[in-house]
Amino acid sequence: MKHEEGTLVLAAPSAAAGANLFCQSWAPEKAPKAIIILVHGYDEHSGRYAYFAEHCVNHGLAVHTLDHWGHGKSDGENGFVPDFSVYHDGLDALLGQMPADQRALPLILVGHSLGGLISASYLLDNQSNFAAAVLSGPAIKATDEPSSFMKGLSRFLSKVAPKMGVLGLDASGVSRDPKVVADYLADPLVSGTKISARLAAEMMGNMETVQNQAAEITLPMLLLHGEEDRLTAPEGSVFLHDHISSKEKMLKIYPGLFHEIFNEPEKDAVLTDMTNWIDRIIAK
């Protein structure tokens, strides 16, 4: 397996122009049959996906990923984002630096949690770049749907106190595996920072956009969610499955599993479900 690390620079007119983003890739020794573009979740980083990458490489797939602005080894402020488009700018930069021979292969967009929301919103304007998408526990619907008042308050705070922390994550909901939770809490690249008022407002706005425009997505899509996910609502995956216009789509809700289904005790079965689906799609 070949592993490479590098740096991407966000270009103007990005709201974070000039920022350096950490990126890395894993690839088989032989030419891969497809490329996975991996989009991680909130308050984590690409380094937490080494096991995911090893599984994919063993199945002939290369994995390219980055640490979002404000995450991991990248520039930016934990818990905050100047504009949600900065996440899309990172994906643009990641795709732009790939060699032409790799971009010619089928590209599979895989997004987890916040990364699922980033991926879904990115697809609204860029789905022609990909052969398929896989969303794991995507943040499409909140576990507790905010009222109109709370949405308005969030937009107000986003303007007057954009960096104020408003929402913390319960690490115990990450996985049923105590070691995964302990490693997450001890990870120096996991900040534990609350989601800021600006990021919360940006997330809610993009959730609404994806819900309202879901029918515009026609790409083959696999939706995966843990039934006991307390961090993102399984109803969001159900909603997307019911409302996207994709002729090729599949929804799998895993009984008993928590949020990070790629880090649950059943992770090998989940990853095999994903790679088997990808193999079927790219074989068509």
PDB file of C-alpha atoms in Angstrom:
ATOM      1  CA  MET A   1       0.000   0.000   0.000  1.00  0.00           C
ATOM      2  CA  LYS A   2       1.280   3.446  -0.926  1.00  0.00           C
ATOM      3  CA  HIS A   3       0.625   6.316   1.479  1.00  0.00           C
ATOM      4  CA  GLU A   4       1.290   9.971   0.651  1.00  0.00           C
ATOM      5  CA  GLU A   5       0.758  13.241   2.526  1.00  0.00           C
ATOM      6  CA  GLY A   6       0.666  16.790   1.205  1.00  0.00           C
ATOM      7  CA  THR A   7      -0.735  20.295   1.469  1.00  0.00           C
ATOM      8  CA  LEU A   8      -3.446  22.078  -0.476  1.00  0.00           C
ATOM      9  CA  VAL A   9      -3.760  25.868  -0.617  1.00  0.00           C
ATOM     10  CA  LEU A  10      -7.200  27.462  -0.894  1.00  0.00           C
ATOM     11  CA  ALA A  11      -7.255  29.995  -3.719  1.00  0.00           C
ATOM     12  CA  ALA A  12      -9.257  33.207  -4.104  1.00  0.00           C
ATOM     13  CA  PRO A  13     -12.158  33.902  -4.069  1.00  0.00           C
ATOM     14  CA  SER A  14     -12.539  31.405  -1.214  1.00  0.00           C
ATOM     15  CA  ALA A  15     -13.566  32.929   2.120  1.00  0.00           C
ATOM     16  CA  ALA A  16     -10.449  31.229   3.499  1.00  0.00           C
ATOM     17  CA  ALA A  17      -8.091  32.031   0.605  1.00  0.00           C
ATOM     18  CA  GLY A  18      -4.445  31.336   1.420  1.00  0.00           C
ATOM     19  CA  ALA A  19      -5.210  28.685   4.047  1.00  0.00           C
ATOM     20  CA  ASN A  20      -3.179  25.479   3.984  1.00  0.00           C
ATOM     21  CA  LEU A  21      -5.105  22.205   4.184  1.00  0.00           C
ATOM     22  CA  PHE A  22      -3.518  18.880   5.060  1.00  0.00           C
ATOM     23  CA  CYS A  23      -4.298  16.060   2.625  1.00  0.00           C
ATOM     24  CA  GLN A  24      -3.324  12.424   2.303  1.00  0.00           C
ATOM     25  CA  SER A  25      -3.975   9.391   0.142  1.00  0.00           C
ATOM     26  CA  TRP A  26      -3.714   5.625   0.262  1.00  0.00           C
ATOM     27  CA  ALA A  27      -3.437   3.542  -2.910  1.00  0.00           C
ATOM     28  CA  PRO A  28      -2.825  -0.071  -3.978  1.00  0.00           C
ATOM     29  CA  GLU A  29       0.565  -0.984  -5.429  1.00  0.00           C
ATOM     30  CA  LYS A  30      -1.205  -1.735  -8.713  1.00  0.00           C
ATOM     31  CA  ALA A  31      -3.446   0.722 -10.551  1.00  0.00           C
ATOM     32  CA  PRO A  32      -6.735   1.218  -8.636  1.00  0.00           C
ATOM     33  CA  LYS A  33     -10.081   0.467 -10.233  1.00  0.00           C
ATOM     34  CA  ALA A  34     -11.707   3.577  -8.726  1.00  0.00           C
ATOM     35  CA  ILE A  35     -10.934   6.527  -6.440  1.00  0.00           C
ATOM     36  CA  ILE A  36     -12.748   7.312  -3.197  1.00  0.00           C
ATOM     37  CA  ILE A  37     -12.927  10.982  -2.230  1.00  0.00           C
ATOM     38  CA  LEU A  38     -13.420  10.815   1.535  1.00  0.00           C
ATOM     39  CA  VAL A  39     -15.068  13.687   3.446  1.00  0.00           C
ATOM     40  CA  HIS A  40     -14.745  13.411   7.239  1.00  0.00           C
ATOM     41  CA  GLY A  41     -17.097  14.705   9.923  1.00  0.00           C
ATOM     42  CA  TYR A  42     -17.105  17.472  12.531  1.00  0.00           C
ATOM     43  CA  ASP A  43     -14.240  17.691  15.051  1.00  0.00           C
ATOM     44  CA  GLU A  44     -12.284  14.792  13.622  1.00  0.00           C
ATOM     45  CA  HIS A  45      -9.712  14.388  10.856  1.00  0.00           C
ATOM     46  CA  SER A  46      -8.584  12.215   7.972  1.00  0.00           C
ATOM     47  CA  GLY A  47      -6.106  10.291  10.114  1.00  0.00           C
ATOM     48  CA  ARG A  48      -8.995   8.523  11.870  1.00  0.00           C
ATOM     49  CA  TYR A  49      -9.765   6.683   8.606  1.00  0.00           C
ATOM     50  CA  ALA A  50      -6.621   4.551   8.260  1.00  0.00           C
ATOM     51  CA  TYR A  51      -8.594   1.322   8.826  1.00  0.00           C
ATOM     52  CA  PHE A  52     -11.243   2.476   6.342  1.00  0.00           C
ATOM     53  CA  ALA A  53      -8.487   3.203   3.810  1.00  0.00           C
ATOM     54  CA  GLU A  54      -6.784  -0.157   4.351  1.00  0.00           C
ATOM     55  CA  HIS A  55     -10.051  -1.970   3.671  1.00  0.00           C
ATOM     56  CA  CYS A  56     -10.613   0.030   0.496  1.00  0.00           C
ATOM     57  CA  VAL A  57      -7.049  -0.462  -0.761  1.00  0.00           C
ATOM     58  CA  ASN A  58      -7.356  -4.217  -0.196  1.00  0.00           C
ATOM     59  CA  HIS A  59     -10.367  -4.065  -2.525  1.00  0.00           C
ATOM     60  CA  GLY A  60      -8.485  -2.220  -5.272  1.00  0.00           C
ATOM     61  CA  LEU A  61      -9.684   1.282  -4.406  1.00  0.00           C
ATOM     62  CA  ALA A  62      -7.533   4.349  -3.741  1.00  0.00           C
ATOM     63  CA  VAL A  63      -8.591   6.881  -1.090  1.00  0.00           C
ATOM     64  CA  HIS A  64      -7.943  10.629  -1.286  1.00  0.00           C
ATOM     65  CA  THR A  65      -8.938  12.865   1.609  1.00  0.00           C
ATOM     66  CA  LEU A  66      -8.165  16.078   3.472  1.00  0.00           C
ATOM     67  CA  ASP A  67      -8.582  17.712   6.865  1.00  0.00           C
ATOM     68  CA  HIS A  68     -11.257  20.395   6.537  1.00  0.00           C
ATOM     69  CA  TRP A  69     -10.457  24.023   7.320  1.00  0.00           C
ATOM     70  CA  GLY A  70     -10.513  24.289  11.127  1.00  0.00           C
ATOM     71  CA  HIS A  71      -9.876  20.562  11.590  1.00  0.00           C
ATOM     72  CA  GLY A  72      -6.933  18.249  12.192  1.00  0.00           C
ATOM     73  CA  LYS A  73      -3.648  19.446  10.718  1.00  0.00           C
ATOM     74  CA  SER A  74      -5.233  22.138   8.530  1.00  0.00           C
ATOM     75  CA  ASP A  75      -5.328  25.885   9.106  1.00  0.00           C
ATOM     76  CA  GLY A  76      -8.419  27.486  10.623  1.00  0.00           C
ATOM     77  CA  GLU A  77     -10.298  27.828  13.893  1.00  0.00           C
ATOM     78  CA  ASN A  78     -11.815  24.809  15.634  1.00  0.00           C
ATOM     79  CA  GLY A  79     -15.602  24.882  15.714  1.00  0.00           C
ATOM     80  CA  PHE A  80     -15.930  27.804  13.304  1.00  0.00           C
ATOM     81  CA  VAL A  81     -16.162  28.368   9.565  1.00  0.00           C
ATOM     82  CA  PRO A  82     -16.426  31.758   7.834  1.00  0.00           C
ATOM     83  CA  ASP A  83     -18.792  30.279   5.252  1.00  0.00           C
ATOM     84  CA  PHE A  84     -19.916  26.729   4.469  1.00  0.00           C
ATOM     85  CA  SER A  85     -18.516  27.116   0.950  1.00  0.00           C
ATOM     86  CA  VAL A  86     -15.009  26.840   2.441  1.00  0.00           C
ATOM     87  CA  TYR A  87     -15.619  23.097   2.816  1.00  0.00           C
ATOM     88  CA  HIS A  88     -16.567  22.904  -0.862  1.00  0.00           C
ATOM     89  CA  ASP A  89     -13.441  24.895  -1.750  1.00  0.00           C
ATOM     90  CA  GLY A  90     -11.395  22.219  -0.009  1.00  0.00           C
ATOM     91  CA  LEU A  91     -12.993  19.512  -2.144  1.00  0.00           C
ATOM     92  CA  ASP A  92     -12.345  21.585  -5.263  1.00  0.00           C
ATOM     93  CA  ALA A  93      -8.673  21.843  -4.302  1.00  0.00           C
ATOM     94  CA  LEU A  94      -8.417  18.127  -3.513  1.00  0.00           C
ATOM     95  CA  LEU A  95      -9.914  17.149  -6.857  1.00  0.00           C
ATOM     96  CA  GLY A  96      -7.857  19.762  -8.697  1.00  0.00           C
ATOM     97  CA  GLN A  97      -4.503  18.385  -7.526  1.00  0.00           C
ATOM     98  CA  MET A  98      -5.236  14.787  -8.568  1.00  0.00           C
ATOM     99  CA  PRO A  99      -3.273  13.493 -11.594  1.00  0.00           C
ATOM    100  CA  ALA A 100      -5.256  13.306 -14.823  1.00  0.00           C
ATOM    101  CA  ASP A 101      -4.993   9.506 -15.011  1.00  0.00           C
ATOM    102  CA  GLN A 102      -6.647   9.191 -11.590  1.00  0.00           C
ATOM    103  CA  ARG A 103      -9.367  11.732 -12.378  1.00  0.00           C
ATOM    104  CA  ALA A 104     -10.203   9.586 -15.414  1.00  0.00           C
ATOM    105  CA  LEU A 105     -11.139   6.702 -13.107  1.00  0.00           C
ATOM    106  CA  PRO A 106     -14.600   6.425 -11.479  1.00  0.00           C
ATOM    107  CA  LEU A 107     -14.724   8.844  -8.543  1.00  0.00           C
ATOM    108  CA  ILE A 108     -16.808   7.824  -5.527  1.00  0.00           C
ATOM    109  CA  LEU A 109     -17.702  10.573  -3.034  1.00  0.00           C
ATOM    110  CA  VAL A 110     -17.921   9.183   0.521  1.00  0.00           C
ATOM    111  CA  GLY A 111     -19.040  11.566   3.280  1.00  0.00           C
ATOM    112  CA  HIS A 112     -19.583  10.917   6.985  1.00  0.00           C
ATOM    113  CA  SER A 113     -21.734  13.019   9.375  1.00  0.00           C
ATOM    114  CA  LEU A 114     -20.979  16.721   8.694  1.00  0.00           C
ATOM    115  CA  GLY A 115     -19.021  15.306   5.754  1.00  0.00           C
ATOM    116  CA  GLY A 116     -22.262  13.758   4.539  1.00  0.00           C
ATOM    117  CA  LEU A 117     -23.903  17.178   4.552  1.00  0.00           C
ATOM    118  CA  ILE A 118     -20.862  18.716   2.835  1.00  0.00           C
ATOM    119  CA  SER A 119     -20.997  15.944   0.226  1.00  0.00           C
ATOM    120  CA  ALA A 120     -24.750  16.186  -0.387  1.00  0.00           C
ATOM    121  CA  SER A 121     -24.619  19.964  -0.806  1.00  0.00           C
ATOM    122  CA  TYR A 122     -21.527  19.670  -3.028  1.00  0.00           C
ATOM    123  CA  LEU A 123     -23.358  17.214  -5.277  1.00  0.00           C
ATOM    124  CA  LEU A 124     -26.079  19.758  -6.025  1.00  0.00           C
ATOM    125  CA  ASP A 125     -23.612  21.574  -8.296  1.00  0.00           C
ATOM    126  CA  ASN A 126     -20.947  18.944  -8.963  1.00  0.00           C
ATOM    127  CA  GLN A 127     -22.534  15.506  -9.266  1.00  0.00           C
ATOM    128  CA  SER A 128     -21.330  15.119 -12.863  1.00  0.00           C
ATOM    129  CA  ASN A 129     -17.775  14.721 -11.493  1.00  0.00           C
ATOM    130  CA  PHE A 130     -18.649  11.474  -9.708  1.00  0.00           C
ATOM    131  CA  ALA A 131     -19.720   7.949 -10.579  1.00  0.00           C
ATOM    132  CA  ALA A 132     -21.532   7.448  -7.250  1.00  0.00           C
ATOM    133  CA  ALA A 133     -21.817   8.669  -3.661  1.00  0.00           C
ATOM    134  CA  VAL A 134     -21.919   6.970  -0.259  1.00  0.00           C
ATOM    135  CA  LEU A 135     -23.207   8.905   2.758  1.00  0.00           C
ATOM    136  CA  SER A 136     -22.601   7.549   6.270  1.00  0.00           C
ATOM    137  CA  GLY A 137     -24.713   9.011   9.071  1.00  0.00           C
ATOM    138  CA  PRO A 138     -25.163  12.244   7.068  1.00  0.00           C
ATOM    139  CA  ALA A 139     -26.243  15.367   8.959  1.00  0.00           C
ATOM    140  CA  ILE A 140     -29.365  15.974   6.876  1.00  0.00           C
ATOM    141  CA  LYS A 141     -31.859  16.231   9.731  1.00  0.00           C
ATOM    142  CA  ALA A 142     -31.174  17.210  13.339  1.00  0.00           C
ATOM    143  CA  THR A 143     -31.897  14.646  16.056  1.00  0.00           C
ATOM    144  CA  ASP A 144     -34.041  17.336  17.709  1.00  0.00           C
ATOM    145  CA  GLU A 145     -35.552  19.509  14.987  1.00  0.00           C
ATOM    146  CA  PRO A 146     -35.042  23.173  15.958  1.00  0.00           C
ATOM    147  CA  SER A 147     -38.057  25.464  16.119  1.00  0.00           C
ATOM    148  CA  SER A 148     -38.454  28.492  13.861  1.00  0.00           C
ATOM    149  CA  PHE A 149     -37.466  30.632  16.847  1.00  0.00           C
ATOM    150  CA  MET A 150     -34.246  28.678  17.384  1.00  0.00           C
ATOM    151  CA  LYS A 151     -33.405  28.885  13.693  1.00  0.00           C
ATOM    152  CA  GLY A 152     -33.922  32.645  13.781  1.00  0.00           C
ATOM    153  CA  LEU A 153     -31.848  32.949  16.956  1.00  0.00           C
ATOM    154  CA  SER A 154     -29.083  30.920  15.335  1.00  0.00           C
ATOM    155  CA  ARG A 155     -29.003  33.234  12.318  1.00  0.00           C
ATOM    156  CA  PHE A 156     -28.918  36.262  14.637  1.00  0.00           C
ATOM    157  CA  LEU A 157     -26.066  34.873  16.745  1.00  0.00           C
ATOM    158  CA  SER A 158     -24.201  33.933  13.563  1.00  0.00           C
ATOM    159  CA  LYS A 159     -24.059  37.643  12.751  1.00  0.00           C
ATOM    160  CA  VAL A 160     -23.466  39.196  16.179  1.00  0.00           C
ATOM    161  CA  ALA A 161     -21.428  36.467  17.933  1.00  0.00           C
ATOM    162  CA  PRO A 162     -20.294  34.102  15.151  1.00  0.00           C
ATOM    163  CA  LYS A 163     -17.593  32.345  17.173  1.00  0.00           C
ATOM    164  CA  MET A 164     -19.658  31.706  20.300  1.00  0.00           C
ATOM    165  CA  GLY A 165     -19.901  27.990  21.068  1.00  0.00           C
ATOM    166  CA  VAL A 166     -23.510  26.837  21.049  1.00  0.00           C
ATOM    167  CA  LEU A 167     -23.548  23.037  20.625  1.00  0.00           C
ATOM    168  CA  GLY A 168     -21.288  20.323  22.028  1.00  0.00           C
ATOM    169  CA  LEU A 169     -21.051  16.712  20.869  1.00  0.00           C
ATOM    170  CA  ASP A 170     -21.520  13.754  23.219  1.00  0.00           C
ATOM    171  CA  ALA A 171     -18.448  11.583  22.578  1.00  0.00           C
ATOM    172  CA  SER A 172     -20.183   8.555  24.111  1.00  0.00           C
ATOM    173  CA  GLY A 173     -22.460   8.504  21.071  1.00  0.00           C
ATOM    174  CA  VAL A 174     -19.571   7.980  18.648  1.00  0.00           C
ATOM    175  CA  SER A 175     -19.303   4.199  19.015  1.00  0.00           C
ATOM    176  CA  ARG A 176     -20.271   1.273  21.223  1.00  0.00           C
ATOM    177  CA  ASP A 177     -16.588   0.314  21.307  1.00  0.00           C
ATOM    178  CA  PRO A 178     -15.082   1.888  24.483  1.00  0.00           C
ATOM    179  CA  LYS A 179     -11.624   1.974  22.906  1.00  0.00           C
ATOM    180  CA  VAL A 180     -12.889   4.038  19.960  1.00  0.00           C
ATOM    181  CA  VAL A 181     -14.424   6.549  22.389  1.00  0.00           C
ATOM    182  CA  ALA A 182     -11.281   6.648  24.562  1.00  0.00           C
ATOM    183  CA  ASP A 183      -9.030   7.126  21.524  1.00  0.00           C
ATOM    184  CA  TYR A 184     -11.312   9.869  20.240  1.00  0.00           C
ATOM    185  CA  LEU A 185     -11.185  11.739  23.553  1.00  0.00           C
ATOM    186  CA  ALA A 186      -7.394  11.342  23.788  1.00  0.00           C
ATOM    187  CA  ASP A 187      -6.719  12.353  20.172  1.00  0.00           C
ATOM    188  CA  PRO A 188      -4.739  15.638  20.149  1.00  0.00           C
ATOM    189  CA  LEU A 189      -6.290  16.509  16.770  1.00  0.00           C
ATOM    190  CA  VAL A 190      -9.812  16.284  18.209  1.00  0.00           C
ATOM    191  CA  SER A 191     -10.383  19.646  19.876  1.00  0.00           C
ATOM    192  CA  GLY A 192     -13.617  19.049  21.774  1.00  0.00           C
ATOM    193  CA  THR A 193     -14.673  22.555  20.704  1.00  0.00           C
ATOM    194  CA  LYS A 194     -18.372  23.351  20.590  1.00  0.00           C
ATOM    195  CA  ILE A 195     -19.964  24.094  17.232  1.00  0.00           C
ATOM    196  CA  SER A 196     -20.007  27.882  16.858  1.00  0.00           C
ATOM    197  CA  ALA A 197     -23.074  29.981  16.172  1.00  0.00           C
ATOM    198  CA  ARG A 198     -21.862  30.609  12.613  1.00  0.00           C
ATOM    199  CA  LEU A 199     -21.230  26.950  11.834  1.00  0.00           C
ATOM    200  CA  ALA A 200     -24.556  25.933  13.393  1.00  0.00           C
ATOM    201  CA  ALA A 201     -26.416  28.465  11.234  1.00  0.00           C
ATOM    202  CA  GLU A 202     -24.483  27.384   8.125  1.00  0.00           C
ATOM    203  CA  MET A 203     -25.278  23.744   8.819  1.00  0.00           C
ATOM    204  CA  MET A 204     -28.994  24.420   9.325  1.00  0.00           C
ATOM    205  CA  GLY A 205     -29.123  26.491   6.154  1.00  0.00           C
ATOM    206  CA  ASN A 206     -27.427  23.766   4.124  1.00  0.00           C
ATOM    207  CA  MET A 207     -29.648  21.067   5.635  1.00  0.00           C
ATOM    208  CA  GLU A 208     -32.672  23.009   4.381  1.00  0.00           C
ATOM    209  CA  THR A 209     -31.084  23.498   0.967  1.00  0.00           C
ATOM    210  CA  VAL A 210     -30.339  19.788   0.579  1.00  0.00           C
ATOM    211  CA  GLN A 211     -33.837  18.841   1.734  1.00  0.00           C
ATOM    212  CA  ASN A 212     -35.448  21.337  -0.666  1.00  0.00           C
ATOM    213  CA  GLN A 213     -33.270  20.348  -3.648  1.00  0.00           C
ATOM    214  CA  ALA A 214     -32.831  16.626  -3.002  1.00  0.00           C
ATOM    215  CA  ALA A 215     -34.742  15.731  -6.159  1.00  0.00           C
ATOM    216  CA  GLU A 216     -31.945  17.303  -8.221  1.00  0.00           C
ATOM    217  CA  ILE A 217     -29.591  14.499  -7.197  1.00  0.00           C
ATOM    218  CA  THR A 218     -29.629  11.704  -9.784  1.00  0.00           C
ATOM    219  CA  LEU A 219     -26.291  10.074  -8.951  1.00  0.00           C
ATOM    220  CA  PRO A 220     -26.198   6.457  -7.733  1.00  0.00           C
ATOM    221  CA  MET A 221     -26.227   6.726  -3.946  1.00  0.00           C
ATOM    222  CA  LEU A 222     -25.778   4.417  -0.978  1.00  0.00           C
ATOM    223  CA  LEU A 223     -27.087   5.718   2.362  1.00  0.00           C
ATOM    224  CA  LEU A 224     -25.809   4.070   5.561  1.00  0.00           C
ATOM    225  CA  HIS A 225     -26.919   4.926   9.101  1.00  0.00           C
ATOM    226  CA  GLY A 226     -26.806   3.446  12.581  1.00  0.00           C
ATOM    227  CA  GLU A 227     -30.290   2.959  13.993  1.00  0.00           C
ATOM    228  CA  GLU A 228     -29.163   4.173  17.445  1.00  0.00           C
ATOM    229  CA  ASP A 229     -27.294   7.216  16.129  1.00  0.00           C
ATOM    230  CA  ARG A 230     -27.762  10.037  18.667  1.00  0.00           C
ATOM    231  CA  LEU A 231     -25.619  12.599  16.815  1.00  0.00           C
ATOM    232  CA  THR A 232     -27.341  12.683  13.414  1.00  0.00           C
ATOM    233  CA  ALA A 233     -30.894  11.560  12.781  1.00  0.00           C
ATOM    234  CA  PRO A 234     -31.417   8.348  10.767  1.00  0.00           C
ATOM    235  CA  GLU A 235     -34.537  10.103   9.452  1.00  0.00           C
ATOM    236  CA  GLY A 236     -32.205  12.279   7.373  1.00  0.00           C
ATOM    237  CA  SER A 237     -30.943   9.272   5.450  1.00  0.00           C
ATOM    238  CA  VAL A 238     -34.493   8.004   5.028  1.00  0.00           C
ATOM    239  CA  PHE A 239     -35.539  11.430   3.737  1.00  0.00           C
ATOM    240  CA  LEU A 240     -32.735  11.543   1.162  1.00  0.00           C
ATOM    241  CA  HIS A 241     -33.454   8.019  -0.025  1.00  0.00           C
ATOM    242  CA  ASP A 242     -37.119   8.897  -0.508  1.00  0.00           C
ATOM    243  CA  HIS A 243     -36.528  12.250  -2.241  1.00  0.00           C
ATOM    244  CA  ILE A 244     -33.453  11.948  -4.490  1.00  0.00           C
ATOM    245  CA  SER A 245     -34.183  11.123  -8.134  1.00  0.00           C
ATOM    246  CA  SER A 246     -31.450   8.492  -8.455  1.00  0.00           C
ATOM    247  CA  LYS A 247     -32.534   5.352 -10.271  1.00  0.00           C
ATOM    248  CA  GLU A 248     -29.823   3.448  -8.429  1.00  0.00           C
ATOM    249  CA  LYS A 249     -30.131   4.037  -4.698  1.00  0.00           C
ATOM    250  CA  MET A 250     -29.946   1.956  -1.534  1.00  0.00           C
ATOM    251  CA  LEU A 251     -30.653   2.627   2.156  1.00  0.00           C
ATOM    252  CA  LYS A 252     -29.228   0.501   4.974  1.00  0.00           C
ATOM    253  CA  ILE A 253     -30.122   1.232   8.604  1.00  0.00           C
ATOM    254  CA  TYR A 254     -28.009  -0.929  10.924  1.00  0.00           C
ATOM    255  CA  PRO A 255     -29.891  -2.074  14.046  1.00  0.00           C
ATOM    256  CA  GLY A 256     -28.154  -1.150  17.297  1.00  0.00           C
ATOM    257  CA  LEU A 257     -25.253   0.755  15.731  1.00  0.00           C
ATOM    258  CA  PHE A 258     -24.172   4.202  16.918  1.00  0.00           C
ATOM    259  CA  HIS A 259     -22.917   7.174  14.881  1.00  0.00           C
ATOM    260  CA  GLU A 260     -19.544   6.077  13.498  1.00  0.00           C
ATOM    261  CA  ILE A 261     -20.593   2.902  11.717  1.00  0.00           C
ATOM    262  CA  PHE A 262     -17.087   2.586  10.206  1.00  0.00           C
ATOM    263  CA  ASN A 263     -15.753   2.371  13.800  1.00  0.00           C
ATOM    264  CA  GLU A 264     -18.352   0.099  15.341  1.00  0.00           C
ATOM    265  CA  PRO A 265     -17.578  -3.545  16.295  1.00  0.00           C
ATOM    266  CA  GLU A 266     -19.433  -4.505  13.071  1.00  0.00           C
ATOM    267  CA  LYS A 267     -17.232  -2.212  10.943  1.00  0.00           C
ATOM    268  CA  ASP A 268     -15.925  -4.990   8.685  1.00  0.00           C
ATOM    269  CA  ALA A 269     -19.455  -5.947   7.650  1.00  0.00           C
ATOM    270  CA  VAL A 270     -20.375  -2.296   7.055  1.00  0.00           C
ATOM    271  CA  LEU A 271     -17.253  -1.650   4.991  1.00  0.00           C
ATOM    272  CA  THR A 272     -17.880  -4.821   2.977  1.00  0.00           C
ATOM    273  CA  ASP A 273     -21.445  -3.670   2.274  1.00  0.00           C
ATOM    274  CA  MET A 274     -19.971  -0.405   0.960  1.00  0.00           C
ATOM    275  CA  THR A 275     -17.248  -1.889  -1.238  1.00  0.00           C
ATOM    276  CA  ASN A 276     -19.591  -4.568  -2.623  1.00  0.00           C
ATOM    277  CA  TRP A 277     -22.042  -1.822  -3.620  1.00  0.00           C
ATOM    278  CA  ILE A 278     -19.267   0.242  -5.199  1.00  0.00           C
ATOM    279  CA  ASP A 279     -18.024  -2.791  -7.146  1.00  0.00           C
ATOM    280  CA  ARG A 280     -21.527  -3.347  -8.505  1.00  0.00           C
ATOM    281  CA  ILE A 281     -21.926   0.282  -9.547  1.00  0.00           C
ATOM    282  CA  ILE A 282     -18.567   0.662 -11.313  1.00  0.00           C
ATOM    283  CA  ALA A 283     -19.041  -2.693 -13.095  1.00  0.00           C
ATOM    284  CA  LYS A 284     -22.099  -1.373 -14.937  1.00  0.00           C
TER     285      LYS A 284
END
